[in-house]
């Protein structure tokens, strides 16, 4: 999509197609905060469309339909351009860049294959002393559907790589969080396609970023590309042979503490107020970025202490002495492995069951990658492929094949349906953790499983978490 509005002109009436989507909703939130007249549509209602309705936004449900009197149509990179619409059109990140440019915001972009939303939410808190605006594709506590427009000069933006959407941005700082196979329908197998796309994002455009912060694993992949391009900004590498080193000091059920050094010199001790070693790299990248901006260590620590995980990130649905039910959006092997590590840290003595639904309409998963990532669970429940069995997408029997592969690898596994009795878990006196992991589109199936688990496995006096 092309920005056909004058560079200094903001629209007064904007329609957001797919308003309930986690990528569109924060853009609509920014428009609302900027005083624009916002409308939206979505084929299926959800909690985000409900929130916008409660804020007075007219939302057309069940159809993609916009009013006639709008200045701009905004939609995601996955939605084809509506060439029949006689109005200006933008992708969501084009709109975000346009709005932030008009407000003279300086952008810190968080990019990567996985975990961008959580890391962006953490960086947003780390920078809280400078009151940053935000565009984050998740339900972040304290933000309206992941969007916030403030008076501060900085904005934290989750930079989506799908169809190179992030190339609409002109960030001054980029955190390149990780790089694994994802979006195979767009970037291809492996990471080569993402490496090429990321190189263009970091080196091309009118004003490439002046600072790039990345873990050493990403630097190992990207350094040859950036050296060849010759136009990358300052690069800060964290870990391995980089000047910044992370030393994990303590991990308990509530948080993780680590020390950061630079060239052997102490750069502070920091605590991430949530379990899981996978959160430490994002925190370290955010801290290094904040130090470059001149923030005091006390302000950074105070901001980090206020961080709370976004929705569907180890979200506790229910907790009692027998049973803890957790919901998460993990849908790739590396994400599920990290989820298992975090749950083991948070609940070291409980039996752990992971219920996975990693199926996507656009991707065929490499099933051989899953047994190792799920090996840390005591048992795995594999949910059906269902509506994701589409041409070019998942095979209808992928759930059965994954179950068989898990069993052959030595993991207790069951292919389950929502209308069947839950398999025996063997939680015993230690208690049980059941975690659902997969796409937001599986929310209804997950909710059904949550109710089944609570009703059949929970204590009579139930305590439901938020």
mmCIF file of N, CA, C and O in Angstrom, residues 354 374 378-382 399-400 402-416 423:
data_model
loop_
_atom_site.group_PDB
_atom_site.id
_atom_site.type_symbol
_atom_site.label_atom_id
_atom_site.label_comp_id
_atom_site.label_asym_id
_atom_site.label_seq_id
_atom_site.Cartn_x
_atom_site.Cartn_y
_atom_site.Cartn_z
ATOM 1 N N UNK A 354 1.042 -29.733 28.439
ATOM 2 C CA UNK A 354 0.940 -28.691 27.424
ATOM 3 C C UNK A 354 -0.074 -29.122 26.380
ATOM 4 O O UNK A 354 0.054 -30.199 25.781
ATOM 5 N N UNK A 374 8.930 -30.095 22.906
ATOM 6 C CA UNK A 374 7.891 -30.486 23.871
ATOM 7 C C UNK A 374 8.379 -31.517 24.875
ATOM 8 O O UNK A 374 7.614 -31.928 25.760
ATOM 9 N N UNK A 378 5.482 -33.090 30.952
ATOM 10 C CA UNK A 378 5.163 -34.449 31.415
ATOM 11 C C UNK A 378 4.185 -35.131 30.475
ATOM 12 O O UNK A 378 4.181 -36.364 30.365
ATOM 13 N N UNK A 379 3.355 -34.347 29.812
ATOM 14 C CA UNK A 379 2.410 -34.895 28.835
ATOM 15 C C UNK A 379 2.018 -33.792 27.869
ATOM 16 O O UNK A 379 2.089 -32.601 28.201
ATOM 17 N N UNK A 380 1.607 -34.191 26.668
ATOM 18 C CA UNK A 380 1.192 -33.231 25.631
ATOM 19 C C UNK A 380 -0.176 -33.641 25.110
ATOM 20 O O UNK A 380 -0.406 -34.821 24.802
ATOM 21 N N UNK A 381 -1.074 -32.665 25.039
ATOM 22 C CA UNK A 381 -2.363 -32.858 24.378
ATOM 23 C C UNK A 381 -2.310 -32.095 23.060
ATOM 24 O O UNK A 381 -2.039 -30.892 23.034
ATOM 25 N N UNK A 382 -2.569 -32.775 21.956
ATOM 26 C CA UNK A 382 -2.519 -32.157 20.636
ATOM 27 C C UNK A 382 -3.938 -31.916 20.158
ATOM 28 O O UNK A 382 -4.722 -32.852 19.990
ATOM 29 N N UNK A 399 -2.430 -33.426 13.390
ATOM 30 C CA UNK A 399 -2.493 -33.637 14.830
ATOM 31 C C UNK A 399 -2.214 -35.087 15.195
ATOM 32 O O UNK A 399 -1.500 -35.372 16.160
ATOM 33 N N UNK A 400 -2.766 -36.018 14.416
ATOM 34 C CA UNK A 400 -2.545 -37.434 14.689
ATOM 35 C C UNK A 400 -1.086 -37.798 14.446
ATOM 36 O O UNK A 400 -0.462 -38.517 15.234
ATOM 37 N N UNK A 402 1.534 -35.778 14.593
ATOM 38 C CA UNK A 402 2.366 -35.196 15.643
ATOM 39 C C UNK A 402 2.265 -36.010 16.921
ATOM 40 O O UNK A 402 3.277 -36.247 17.605
ATOM 41 N N UNK A 403 1.070 -36.458 17.260
ATOM 42 C CA UNK A 403 0.895 -37.288 18.456
ATOM 43 C C UNK A 403 1.736 -38.547 18.364
ATOM 44 O O UNK A 403 2.418 -38.943 19.329
ATOM 45 N N UNK A 404 1.724 -39.201 17.223
ATOM 46 C CA UNK A 404 2.500 -40.425 17.045
ATOM 47 C C UNK A 404 3.993 -40.149 17.142
ATOM 48 O O UNK A 404 4.748 -40.928 17.743
ATOM 49 N N UNK A 405 4.445 -39.027 16.581
ATOM 50 C CA UNK A 405 5.860 -38.682 16.649
ATOM 51 C C UNK A 405 6.289 -38.419 18.088
ATOM 52 O O UNK A 405 7.390 -38.809 18.506
ATOM 53 N N UNK A 406 5.439 -37.735 18.851
ATOM 54 C CA UNK A 406 5.756 -37.470 20.262
ATOM 55 C C UNK A 406 5.878 -38.770 21.037
ATOM 56 O O UNK A 406 6.798 -38.946 21.853
ATOM 57 N N UNK A 407 4.972 -39.687 20.797
ATOM 58 C CA UNK A 407 5.025 -40.967 21.502
ATOM 59 C C UNK A 407 6.291 -41.733 21.161
ATOM 60 O O UNK A 407 6.936 -42.317 22.043
ATOM 61 N N UNK A 408 6.678 -41.714 19.893
ATOM 62 C CA UNK A 408 7.893 -42.419 19.501
ATOM 63 C C UNK A 408 9.136 -41.807 20.141
ATOM 64 O O UNK A 408 10.134 -42.490 20.378
ATOM 65 N N UNK A 409 9.066 -40.505 20.444
ATOM 66 C CA UNK A 409 10.209 -39.844 21.074
ATOM 67 C C UNK A 409 10.224 -40.033 22.588
ATOM 68 O O UNK A 409 11.151 -39.581 23.256
ATOM 69 N N UNK A 410 9.189 -40.670 23.125
ATOM 70 C CA UNK A 410 9.146 -40.942 24.558
ATOM 71 C C UNK A 410 8.280 -40.002 25.361
ATOM 72 O O UNK A 410 8.237 -40.098 26.591
ATOM 73 N N UNK A 411 7.566 -39.094 24.718
ATOM 74 C CA UNK A 411 6.684 -38.153 25.409
ATOM 75 C C UNK A 411 5.261 -38.698 25.442
ATOM 76 O O UNK A 411 4.750 -39.152 24.412
ATOM 77 N N UNK A 412 4.629 -38.658 26.594
ATOM 78 C CA UNK A 412 3.222 -39.040 26.701
ATOM 79 C C UNK A 412 2.394 -38.043 25.906
ATOM 80 O O UNK A 412 2.499 -36.827 26.124
ATOM 81 N N UNK A 413 1.600 -38.507 24.975
ATOM 82 C CA UNK A 413 0.868 -37.601 24.092
ATOM 83 C C UNK A 413 -0.493 -38.181 23.740
ATOM 84 O O UNK A 413 -0.658 -39.394 23.613
ATOM 85 N N UNK A 414 -1.471 -37.284 23.573
ATOM 86 C CA UNK A 414 -2.828 -37.666 23.198
ATOM 87 C C UNK A 414 -3.353 -36.659 22.187
ATOM 88 O O UNK A 414 -3.199 -35.449 22.365
ATOM 89 N N UNK A 415 -3.979 -37.147 21.126
ATOM 90 C CA UNK A 415 -4.746 -36.292 20.220
ATOM 91 C C UNK A 415 -6.143 -36.175 20.802
ATOM 92 O O UNK A 415 -6.805 -37.188 21.047
ATOM 93 N N UNK A 416 -6.598 -34.959 21.084
ATOM 94 C CA UNK A 416 -7.858 -34.790 21.799
ATOM 95 C C UNK A 416 -8.825 -33.914 21.011
ATOM 96 O O UNK A 416 -8.434 -33.164 20.116
ATOM 97 N N UNK A 423 -7.674 -36.712 28.987
ATOM 98 C CA UNK A 423 -6.854 -37.883 29.340
ATOM 99 C C UNK A 423 -6.362 -37.812 30.775
ATOM 100 O O UNK A 423 -6.283 -36.736 31.382
#
